[in-house]
Coordinates of C-alpha atoms and ligand atoms in Angstrom, one line a residue:
X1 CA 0.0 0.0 0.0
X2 CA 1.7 3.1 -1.3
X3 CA 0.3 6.5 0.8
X4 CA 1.1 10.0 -0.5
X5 CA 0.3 12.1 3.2
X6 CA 0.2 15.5 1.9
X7 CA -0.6 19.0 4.9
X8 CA 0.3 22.3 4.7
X9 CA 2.1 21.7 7.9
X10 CA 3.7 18.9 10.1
X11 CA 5.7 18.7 13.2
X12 CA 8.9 18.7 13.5
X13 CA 9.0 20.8 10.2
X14 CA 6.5 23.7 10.8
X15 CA 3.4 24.1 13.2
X16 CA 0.4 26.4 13.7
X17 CA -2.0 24.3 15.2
X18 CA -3.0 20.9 15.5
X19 CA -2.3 19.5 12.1
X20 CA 0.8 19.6 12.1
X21 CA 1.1 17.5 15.6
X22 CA -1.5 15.3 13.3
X23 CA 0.7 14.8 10.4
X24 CA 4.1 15.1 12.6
X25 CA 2.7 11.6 14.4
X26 CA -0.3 9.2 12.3
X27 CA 2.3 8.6 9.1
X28 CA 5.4 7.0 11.3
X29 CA 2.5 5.1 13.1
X30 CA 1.1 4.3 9.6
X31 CA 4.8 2.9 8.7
X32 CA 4.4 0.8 11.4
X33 CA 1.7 -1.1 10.2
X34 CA 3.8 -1.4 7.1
X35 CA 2.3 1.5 4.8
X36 CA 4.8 2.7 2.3
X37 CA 4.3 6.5 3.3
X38 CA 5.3 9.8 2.3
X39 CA 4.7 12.8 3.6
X40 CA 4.7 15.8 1.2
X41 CA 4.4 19.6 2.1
X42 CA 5.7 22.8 1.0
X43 CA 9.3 23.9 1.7
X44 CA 8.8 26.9 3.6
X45 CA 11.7 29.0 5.1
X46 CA 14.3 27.1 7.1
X47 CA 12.6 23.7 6.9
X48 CA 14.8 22.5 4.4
X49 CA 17.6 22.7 6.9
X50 CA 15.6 20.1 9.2
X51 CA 15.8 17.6 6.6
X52 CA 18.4 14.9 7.5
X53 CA 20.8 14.6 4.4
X54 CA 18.3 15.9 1.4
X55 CA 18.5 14.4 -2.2
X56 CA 16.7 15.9 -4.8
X57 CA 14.4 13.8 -6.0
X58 CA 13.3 15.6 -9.0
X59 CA 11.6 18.5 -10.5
X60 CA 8.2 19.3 -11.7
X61 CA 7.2 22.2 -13.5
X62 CA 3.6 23.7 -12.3
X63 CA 2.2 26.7 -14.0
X64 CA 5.4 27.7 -15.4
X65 CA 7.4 27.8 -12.1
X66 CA 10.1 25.3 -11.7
X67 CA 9.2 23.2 -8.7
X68 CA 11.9 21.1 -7.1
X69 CA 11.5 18.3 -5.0
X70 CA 13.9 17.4 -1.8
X71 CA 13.6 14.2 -0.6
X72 CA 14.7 13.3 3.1
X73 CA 14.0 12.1 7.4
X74 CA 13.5 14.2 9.9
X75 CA 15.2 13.4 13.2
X76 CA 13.9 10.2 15.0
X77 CA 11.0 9.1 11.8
X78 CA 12.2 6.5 9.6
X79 CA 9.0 8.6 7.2
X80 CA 10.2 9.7 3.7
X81 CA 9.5 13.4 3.8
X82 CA 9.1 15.3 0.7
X83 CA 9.4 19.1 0.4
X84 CA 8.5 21.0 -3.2
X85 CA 11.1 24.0 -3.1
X86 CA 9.9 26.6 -4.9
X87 CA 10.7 30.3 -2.8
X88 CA 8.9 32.8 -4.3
X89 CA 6.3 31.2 -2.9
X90 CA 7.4 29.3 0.2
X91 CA 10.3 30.8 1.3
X92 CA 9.2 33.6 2.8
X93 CA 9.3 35.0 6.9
X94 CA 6.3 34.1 8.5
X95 CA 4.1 31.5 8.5
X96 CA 2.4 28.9 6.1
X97 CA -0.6 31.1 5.6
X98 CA 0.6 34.4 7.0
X99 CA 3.1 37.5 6.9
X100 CA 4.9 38.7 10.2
X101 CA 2.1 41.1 10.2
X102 CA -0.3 38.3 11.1
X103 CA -1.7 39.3 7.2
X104 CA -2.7 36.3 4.8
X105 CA -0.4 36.0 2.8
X106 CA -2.5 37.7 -0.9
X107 CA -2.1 35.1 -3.3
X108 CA -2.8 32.3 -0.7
X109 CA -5.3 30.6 -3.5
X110 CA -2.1 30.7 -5.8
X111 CA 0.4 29.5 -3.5
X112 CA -1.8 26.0 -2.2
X113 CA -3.5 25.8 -5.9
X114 CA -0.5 25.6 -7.0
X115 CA 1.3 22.8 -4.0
X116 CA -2.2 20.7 -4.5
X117 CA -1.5 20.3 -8.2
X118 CA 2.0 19.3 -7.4
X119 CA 0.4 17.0 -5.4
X120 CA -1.4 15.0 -7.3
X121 CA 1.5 14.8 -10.4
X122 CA 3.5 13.6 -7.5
X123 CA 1.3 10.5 -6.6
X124 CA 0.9 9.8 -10.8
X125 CA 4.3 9.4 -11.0
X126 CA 5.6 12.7 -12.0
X127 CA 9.2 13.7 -10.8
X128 CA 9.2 10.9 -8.0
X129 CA 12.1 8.0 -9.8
X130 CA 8.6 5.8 -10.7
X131 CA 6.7 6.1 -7.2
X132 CA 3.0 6.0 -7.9
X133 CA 0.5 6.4 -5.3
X134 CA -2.1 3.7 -4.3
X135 CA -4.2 6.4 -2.2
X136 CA -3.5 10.5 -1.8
X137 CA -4.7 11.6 1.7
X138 CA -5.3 15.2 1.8
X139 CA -5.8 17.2 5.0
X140 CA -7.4 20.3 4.8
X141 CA -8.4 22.6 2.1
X142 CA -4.9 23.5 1.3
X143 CA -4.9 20.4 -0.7
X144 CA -8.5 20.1 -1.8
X145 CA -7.7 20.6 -5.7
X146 CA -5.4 17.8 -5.4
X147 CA -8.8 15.7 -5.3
X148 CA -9.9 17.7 -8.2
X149 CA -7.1 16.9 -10.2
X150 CA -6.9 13.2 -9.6
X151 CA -10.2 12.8 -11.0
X152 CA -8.8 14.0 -14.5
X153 CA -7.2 10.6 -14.9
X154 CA -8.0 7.2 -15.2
X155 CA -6.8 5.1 -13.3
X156 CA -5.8 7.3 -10.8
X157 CA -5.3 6.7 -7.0
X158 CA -8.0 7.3 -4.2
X159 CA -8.3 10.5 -2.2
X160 CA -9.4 10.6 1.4
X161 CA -9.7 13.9 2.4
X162 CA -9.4 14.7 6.2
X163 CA -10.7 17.8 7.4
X164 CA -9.1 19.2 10.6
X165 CA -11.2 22.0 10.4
X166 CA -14.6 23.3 8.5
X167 CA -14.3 26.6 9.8
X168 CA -11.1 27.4 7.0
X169 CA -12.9 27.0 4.0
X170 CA -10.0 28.1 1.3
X171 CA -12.4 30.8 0.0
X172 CA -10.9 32.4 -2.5
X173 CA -12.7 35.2 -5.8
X174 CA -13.7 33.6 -8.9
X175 CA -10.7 35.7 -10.0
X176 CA -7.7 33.3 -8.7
X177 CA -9.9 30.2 -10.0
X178 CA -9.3 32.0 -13.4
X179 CA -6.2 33.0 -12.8
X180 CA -5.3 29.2 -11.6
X181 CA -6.3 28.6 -15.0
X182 CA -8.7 25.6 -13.6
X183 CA -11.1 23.9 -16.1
X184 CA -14.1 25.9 -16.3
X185 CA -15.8 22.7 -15.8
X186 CA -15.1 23.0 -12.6
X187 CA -17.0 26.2 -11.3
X188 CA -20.1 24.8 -10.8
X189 CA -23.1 23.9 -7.7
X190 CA -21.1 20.5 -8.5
X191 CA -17.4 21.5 -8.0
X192 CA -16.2 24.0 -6.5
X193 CA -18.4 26.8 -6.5
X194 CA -19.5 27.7 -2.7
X195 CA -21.7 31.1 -2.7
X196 CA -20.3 32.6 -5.9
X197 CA -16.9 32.2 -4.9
X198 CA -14.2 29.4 -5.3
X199 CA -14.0 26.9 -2.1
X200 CA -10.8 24.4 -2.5
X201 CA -12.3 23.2 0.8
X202 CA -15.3 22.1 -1.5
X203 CA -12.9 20.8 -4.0
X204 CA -11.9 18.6 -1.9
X205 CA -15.3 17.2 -0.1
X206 CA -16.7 17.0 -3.3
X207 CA -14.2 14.9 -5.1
X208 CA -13.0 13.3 -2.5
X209 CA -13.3 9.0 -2.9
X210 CA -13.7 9.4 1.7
X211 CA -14.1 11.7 4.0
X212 CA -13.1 11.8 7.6
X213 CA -13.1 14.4 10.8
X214 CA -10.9 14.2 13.3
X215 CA -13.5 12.9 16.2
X216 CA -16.9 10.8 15.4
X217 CA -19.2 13.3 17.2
X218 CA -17.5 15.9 14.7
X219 CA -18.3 13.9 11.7
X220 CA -21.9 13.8 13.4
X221 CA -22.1 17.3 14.1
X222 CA -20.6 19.4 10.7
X223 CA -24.2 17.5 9.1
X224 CA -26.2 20.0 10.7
X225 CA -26.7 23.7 10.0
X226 CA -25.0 24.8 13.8
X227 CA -21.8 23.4 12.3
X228 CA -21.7 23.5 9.2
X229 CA -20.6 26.1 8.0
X230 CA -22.6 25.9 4.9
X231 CA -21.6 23.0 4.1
X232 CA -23.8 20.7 6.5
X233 CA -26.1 20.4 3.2
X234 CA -23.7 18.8 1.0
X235 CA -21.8 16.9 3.9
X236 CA -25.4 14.8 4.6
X237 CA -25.7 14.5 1.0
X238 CA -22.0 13.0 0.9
X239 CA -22.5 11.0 4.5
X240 CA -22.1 7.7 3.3
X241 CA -18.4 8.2 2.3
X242 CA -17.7 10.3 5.8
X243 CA -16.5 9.4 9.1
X244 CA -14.7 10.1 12.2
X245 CA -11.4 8.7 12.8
X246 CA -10.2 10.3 16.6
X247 CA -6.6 12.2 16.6
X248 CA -4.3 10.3 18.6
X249 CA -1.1 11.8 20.7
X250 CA 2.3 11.2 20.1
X251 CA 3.6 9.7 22.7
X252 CA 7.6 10.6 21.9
X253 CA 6.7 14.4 22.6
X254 CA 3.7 14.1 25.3
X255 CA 4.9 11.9 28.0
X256 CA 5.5 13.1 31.2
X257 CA 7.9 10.5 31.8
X258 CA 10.4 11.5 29.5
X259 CA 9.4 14.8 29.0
X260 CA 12.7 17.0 28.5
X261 CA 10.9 20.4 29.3
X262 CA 9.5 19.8 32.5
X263 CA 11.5 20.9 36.3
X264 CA 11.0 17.3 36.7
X265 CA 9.9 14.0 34.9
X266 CA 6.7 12.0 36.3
X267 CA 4.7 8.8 36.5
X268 CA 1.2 7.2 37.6
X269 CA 3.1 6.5 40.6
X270 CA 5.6 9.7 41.2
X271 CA 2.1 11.8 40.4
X272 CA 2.0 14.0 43.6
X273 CA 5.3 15.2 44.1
X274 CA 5.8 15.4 40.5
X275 CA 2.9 17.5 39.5
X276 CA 4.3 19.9 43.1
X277 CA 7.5 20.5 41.5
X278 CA 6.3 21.5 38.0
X279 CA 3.7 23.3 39.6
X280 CA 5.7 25.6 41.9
X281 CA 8.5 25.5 38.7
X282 CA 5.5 27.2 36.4
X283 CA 4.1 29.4 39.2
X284 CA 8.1 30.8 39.5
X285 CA 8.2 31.1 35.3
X286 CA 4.6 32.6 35.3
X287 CA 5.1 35.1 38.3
X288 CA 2.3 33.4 40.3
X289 CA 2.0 34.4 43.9
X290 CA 2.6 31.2 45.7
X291 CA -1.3 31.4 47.3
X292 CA -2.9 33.8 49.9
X293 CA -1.1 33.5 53.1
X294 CA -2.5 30.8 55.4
X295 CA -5.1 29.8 53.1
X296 CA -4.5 26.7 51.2
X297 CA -2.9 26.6 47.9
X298 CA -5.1 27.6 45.1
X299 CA -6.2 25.4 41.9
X300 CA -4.0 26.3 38.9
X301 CA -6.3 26.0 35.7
X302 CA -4.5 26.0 32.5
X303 CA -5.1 27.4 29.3
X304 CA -3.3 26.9 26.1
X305 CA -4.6 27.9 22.3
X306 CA -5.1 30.1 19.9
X307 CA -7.0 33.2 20.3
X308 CA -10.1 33.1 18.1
X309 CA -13.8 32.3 18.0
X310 CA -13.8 29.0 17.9
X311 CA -11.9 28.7 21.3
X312 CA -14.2 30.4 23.5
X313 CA -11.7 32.3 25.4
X314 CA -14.1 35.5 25.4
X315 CA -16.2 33.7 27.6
X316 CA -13.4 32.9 30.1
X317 CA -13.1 36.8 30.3
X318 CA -16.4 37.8 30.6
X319 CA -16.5 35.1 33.7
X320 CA -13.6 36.5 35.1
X321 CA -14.6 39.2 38.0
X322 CA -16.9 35.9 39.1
X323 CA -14.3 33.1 38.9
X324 CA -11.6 35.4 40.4
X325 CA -14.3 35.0 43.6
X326 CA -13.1 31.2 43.4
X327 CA -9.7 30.0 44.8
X328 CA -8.2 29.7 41.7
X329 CA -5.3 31.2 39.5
X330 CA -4.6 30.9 35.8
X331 CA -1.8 29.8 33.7
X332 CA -2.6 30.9 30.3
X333 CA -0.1 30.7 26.5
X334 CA -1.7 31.4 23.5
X335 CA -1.8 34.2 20.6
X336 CA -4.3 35.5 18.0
X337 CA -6.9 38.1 17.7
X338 CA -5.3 41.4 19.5
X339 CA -8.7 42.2 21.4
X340 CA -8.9 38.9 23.3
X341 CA -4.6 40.1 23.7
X342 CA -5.5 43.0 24.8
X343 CA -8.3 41.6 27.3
X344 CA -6.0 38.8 29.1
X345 CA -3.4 41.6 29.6
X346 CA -5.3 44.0 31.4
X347 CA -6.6 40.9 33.4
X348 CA -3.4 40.0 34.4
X349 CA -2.7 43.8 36.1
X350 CA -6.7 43.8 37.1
X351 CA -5.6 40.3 39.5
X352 CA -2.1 40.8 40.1
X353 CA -0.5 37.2 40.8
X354 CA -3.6 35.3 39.9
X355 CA -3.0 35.6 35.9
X356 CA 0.0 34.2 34.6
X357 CA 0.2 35.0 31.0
X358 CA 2.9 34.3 27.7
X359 CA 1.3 35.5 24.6
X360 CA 2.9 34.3 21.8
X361 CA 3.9 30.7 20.9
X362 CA 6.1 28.9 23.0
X363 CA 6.2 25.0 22.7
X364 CA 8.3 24.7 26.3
X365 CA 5.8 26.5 28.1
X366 CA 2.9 24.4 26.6
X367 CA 4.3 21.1 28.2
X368 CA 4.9 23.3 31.6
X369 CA 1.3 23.9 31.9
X370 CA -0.2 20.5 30.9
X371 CA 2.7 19.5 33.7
X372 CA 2.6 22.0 36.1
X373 CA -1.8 22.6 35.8
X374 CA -4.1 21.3 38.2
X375 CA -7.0 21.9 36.0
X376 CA -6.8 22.7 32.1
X377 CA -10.2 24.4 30.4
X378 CA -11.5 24.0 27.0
X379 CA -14.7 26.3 26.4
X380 CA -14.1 25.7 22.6
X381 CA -17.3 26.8 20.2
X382 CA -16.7 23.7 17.7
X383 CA -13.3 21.4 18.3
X384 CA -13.1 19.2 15.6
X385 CA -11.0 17.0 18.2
X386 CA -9.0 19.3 20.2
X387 CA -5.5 17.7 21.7
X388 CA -4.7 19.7 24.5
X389 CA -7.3 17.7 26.5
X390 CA -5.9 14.3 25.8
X391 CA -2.1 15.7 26.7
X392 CA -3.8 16.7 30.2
X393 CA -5.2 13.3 31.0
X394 CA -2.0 11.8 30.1
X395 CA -0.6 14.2 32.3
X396 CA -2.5 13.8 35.4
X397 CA -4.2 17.2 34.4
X398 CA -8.2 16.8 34.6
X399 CA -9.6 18.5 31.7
X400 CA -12.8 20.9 32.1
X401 CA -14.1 20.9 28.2
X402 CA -17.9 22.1 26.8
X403 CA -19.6 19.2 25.6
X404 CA -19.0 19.6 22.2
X405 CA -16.8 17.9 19.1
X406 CA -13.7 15.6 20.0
X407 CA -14.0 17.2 23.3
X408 CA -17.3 15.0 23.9
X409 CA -15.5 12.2 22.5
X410 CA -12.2 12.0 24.8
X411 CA -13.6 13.6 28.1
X412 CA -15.2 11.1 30.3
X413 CA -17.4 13.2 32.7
X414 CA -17.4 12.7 36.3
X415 CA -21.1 11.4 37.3
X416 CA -21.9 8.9 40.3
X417 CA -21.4 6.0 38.2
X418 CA -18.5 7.1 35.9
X419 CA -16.4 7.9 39.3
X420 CA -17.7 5.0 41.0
X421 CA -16.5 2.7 38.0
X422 CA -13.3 4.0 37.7
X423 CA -14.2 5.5 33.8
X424 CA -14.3 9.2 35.5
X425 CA -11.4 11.4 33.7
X426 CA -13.0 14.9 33.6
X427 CA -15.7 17.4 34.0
X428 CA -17.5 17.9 30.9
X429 CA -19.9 21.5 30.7
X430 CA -23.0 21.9 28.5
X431 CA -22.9 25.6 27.7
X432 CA -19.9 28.0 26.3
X433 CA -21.1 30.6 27.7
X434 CA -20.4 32.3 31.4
X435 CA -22.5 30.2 33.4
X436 CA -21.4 27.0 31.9
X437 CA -17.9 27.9 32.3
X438 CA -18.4 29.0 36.3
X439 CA -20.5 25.8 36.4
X440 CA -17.5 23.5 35.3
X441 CA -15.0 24.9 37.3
X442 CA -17.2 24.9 40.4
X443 CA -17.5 21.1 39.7
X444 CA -13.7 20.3 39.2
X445 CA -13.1 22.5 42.6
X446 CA -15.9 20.2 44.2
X447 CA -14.1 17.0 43.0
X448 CA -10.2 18.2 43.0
X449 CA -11.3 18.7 47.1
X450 CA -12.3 14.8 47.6
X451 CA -8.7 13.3 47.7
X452 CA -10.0 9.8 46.1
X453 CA -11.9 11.5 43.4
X454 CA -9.3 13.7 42.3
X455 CA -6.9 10.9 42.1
X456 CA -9.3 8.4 40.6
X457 CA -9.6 11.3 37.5
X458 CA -6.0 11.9 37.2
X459 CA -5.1 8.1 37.4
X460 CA -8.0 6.8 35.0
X461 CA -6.7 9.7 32.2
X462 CA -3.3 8.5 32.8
X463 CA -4.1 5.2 32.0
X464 CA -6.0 5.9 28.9
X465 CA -4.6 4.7 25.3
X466 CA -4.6 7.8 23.1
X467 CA -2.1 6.1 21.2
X468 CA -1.6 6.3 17.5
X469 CA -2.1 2.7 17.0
X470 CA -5.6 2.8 17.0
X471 CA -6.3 5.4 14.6
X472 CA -3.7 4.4 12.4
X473 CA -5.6 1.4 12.3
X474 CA -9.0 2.8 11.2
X475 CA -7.1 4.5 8.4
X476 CA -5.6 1.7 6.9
X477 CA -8.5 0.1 6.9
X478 CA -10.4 2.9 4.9
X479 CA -7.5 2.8 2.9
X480 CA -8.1 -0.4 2.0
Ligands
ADP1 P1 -6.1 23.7 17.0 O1 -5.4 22.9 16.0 O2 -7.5 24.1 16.6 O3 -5.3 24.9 17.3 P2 -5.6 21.5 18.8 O4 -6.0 21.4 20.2 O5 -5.8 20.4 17.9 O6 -6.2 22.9 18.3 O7 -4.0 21.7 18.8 C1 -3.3 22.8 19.2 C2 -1.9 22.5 19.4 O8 -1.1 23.7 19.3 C3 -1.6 21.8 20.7 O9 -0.5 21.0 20.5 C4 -1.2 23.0 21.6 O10 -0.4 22.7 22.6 C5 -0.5 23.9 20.6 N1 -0.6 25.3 20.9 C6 -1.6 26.2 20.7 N2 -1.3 27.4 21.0 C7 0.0 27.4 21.4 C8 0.9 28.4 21.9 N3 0.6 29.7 22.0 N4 2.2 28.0 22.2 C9 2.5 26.7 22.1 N5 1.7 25.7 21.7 C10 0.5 26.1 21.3
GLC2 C1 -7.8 21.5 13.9 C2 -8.9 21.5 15.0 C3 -8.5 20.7 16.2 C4 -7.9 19.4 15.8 C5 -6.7 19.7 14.9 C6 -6.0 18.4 14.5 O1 -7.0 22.6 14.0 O2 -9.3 22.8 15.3 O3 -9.7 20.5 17.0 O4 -7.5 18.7 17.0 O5 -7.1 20.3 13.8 O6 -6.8 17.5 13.9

């Protein structure tokens, strides 16, 4: 079985979010199961120089531009990665979709049209020494034309497309389709027309041999108009080719045990004074007052993500002045829209030593919270799957999370019977708003103050199998 993985990002190369932990973890567990995988994304600034020992592989001409393509590992994967070098389009400062000014980059639908056409000559054959693809899978809509290409020939391999995320839709004026130079065939109710404009989100659901989300419930959920996001219409049409495969972690970078940013390493059985350490380290880093006097310490809640919408992290502010009535402080790392910035830093002077705040991106200090946290919240909107909640379970962390998406799916909520059985792992909220959020965290602080039921939580989520095996497993399958 020959795979072609292609993302616009993937750990250890780039990261923005959670695909790139994705498709930085489920190809090396796909190798395992002896898949012939390679994993293909654009070479961006100073990701070349992560490849171990590069060969060029070939070259491919798209639109004119030279495209070349490096073939090598990254550290500790025995996956074949491929990048397509092409800098005037992906060697620039900043990230895959953005300038340093945070601004998309302007000829976005140029730059991924472009990558997913390379995509798909790849997996026929073109520029790789005779390598064809059995089966493309595409994540996201930066490679939703690559579905639309494939369909052009016959035979050609299967395309399962994943989507990480509805809410990014590739939306892009009937302009770039034209200047893409895409058949006209194409811009149609069937194709990729969404609204009058060009979707290479659509692209890709609609040509597209499967479909999978990241969680079941999500798969469930995206059919219906609340989140859908226009889509929900053609996704019920299309449900018999989608499904929900759950993320996995990777257990290389998220185990306590080994972890090489934490004060201090930790197991099931070294929880207590390992989880002290890391928190009074992070409390230090943070500048966390170390409680109030003789009262007893207070609950750290963590908070990692990035700061949109779809995280709910408005609603953690407008539930501020009445959480800050609870014993409680908050370790919080994330970046993105400069209002909710702008909120959490006046926060932090309104409640000196309660807030700790890093905006910006700092892997480290994401592993220090998940470590050094007695509580992590997730009031997301939508979550596709989410993976900072599973990382908290694995590390003794007992997630808070609204009922919603992967979040449903991986939180096991604290009832009578769930504690009583020993399923318990976390409290699980019905509303995003204020009150659900107080609600939550009232519950945790309830729990986290019974000594058995706050170990039972953090001992069931450590023993939970988040592994990629599974998942991995469920693709290969579909694959098949
Ligand atoms: P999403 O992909 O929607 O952002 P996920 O929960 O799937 O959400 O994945 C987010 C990933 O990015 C996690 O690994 C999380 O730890 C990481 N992350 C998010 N924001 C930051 C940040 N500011 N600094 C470091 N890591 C971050
Ligand atoms: C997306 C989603 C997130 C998911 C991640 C990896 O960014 O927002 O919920 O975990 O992709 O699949």
């Amino acid at each position: 079985m020959k795979v072609l993985f292609a993302a616009s990002e993937a750990l250890p190369l780039v990261k923005t979010g959670g695909l790139a932990d994705v498709a930085g973890a489920l190809p090396g567990a796909l190798a395992a199961l002896g898949v012939d995988i390679r994993v293909v994304l654009p070479a961006y600034r100073g990701t070349l120089d992560k490849l171990e020992s590069p060969t060029r592989l070939g070259e491919l001409k798209v639109r004119g531009q030279p495209f070349v393509i490096w073939q090598g590992r990254v550290p500790g994967s025995p996956v074949l990665h491929w990048l397509i070098d092409y800098p005037p389009l992906y060697g620039r400062e900043g990230d895959p979709y953005h300038s340093r000014q945070h601004q998309p980059w302007p000829d976005n639908a140029w730059r991924y049209g472009c990558f997913a056409e390379a995509v798909a000559r790849l997996a026929l054959g073109e520029g790789t020494g005779g390598w064809k693809a059995d089966v493309v899978h595409g994540n996201d809509w930066q490679t939703g034309l690559t579905a639309a290409w494939l369909k052009l020939r016959d035979p050609s391999p299967r395309f399962v497309f994943t989507i990480h995320n509805l809410a990014y839709s590739g939306l892009f004026p009937r302009s770039a389709f034209e200047a893409l130079g895409l058949p006209p065939g194409w811009w149609a109710i069937d194709g990729l027309e969404f609204h009058g404009q060009m979707s290479m989100l659509k692209a890709g659901l609609y040509w597209a041999d499967a479909i999978t989300t990241v969680s079941p419930n999500y798969a469930r959920e995206i059919r219906s108009p609340r989140f859908g996001h226009g889509f929900d219409g053609l996704l019920e049409h299309l449900s018999p080719r989608l499904s929900g495969i759950l993320n996995g972690i990777d257990d290389a970078v998220w185990n306590p045990a080994t972890d090489g940013h934490l004060a201090q390493t930790y197991t099931a059985s070294s929880l207590r004074p390992g989880k002290a350490a890391n928190r009074a380290a992070l409390s230090a880093e943070l500048g966390l007052s170390p409680g109030l006097g003789h009262e007893s310490p207070q609950t750290l809640i963590g908070i990692i993500g990035r700061l949109t919408e779809q995280k709910g992290f408005d609603v953690v502010l407008q539930a501020l002045p009445e959480l800050m009535q609870l014993p409680i402080q908050l370790a919080m790392l994330g970046a993105g829209e400069p209002e909710l910035e702008r909120g959490f830093a006046k926060a932090v002077a309104q409640y000196p030593g309660r807030i700790g705040l890093k905006l910006g991106y700092d892997e480290g200090l994401a592993h220090r919270i998940e470590a050094g946290a007695d509580l992590f919240l997730m009031p997301s909107r939508f979550e596709p799957c989410g993976l900072n909640q599973m990382y908290s379970q694995r590390y003794g962390t007992v997630p808070v999370v609204h009922r919603v998406g992967g979040l449903a799916d991986t939180v096991v909520d604290a009832t009578t019977r769930t504690l009583k059985n020993g399923t318990a792992t976390g409290v699980v909220f019905d509303d995003a708003d204020a009150g659900g959020v107080l609600y939550g965290i009232r519950r945790a602080l309830e729990l986290l103050a019974d000594p058995v039921a706050r170990a039972g939580l953090q001992h069931s989520g450590m023993n939970r199998d988040f592994t990629w095996a599974n998942s991995a497993r469920q693709y290969l399958a579909l694959y098949r």
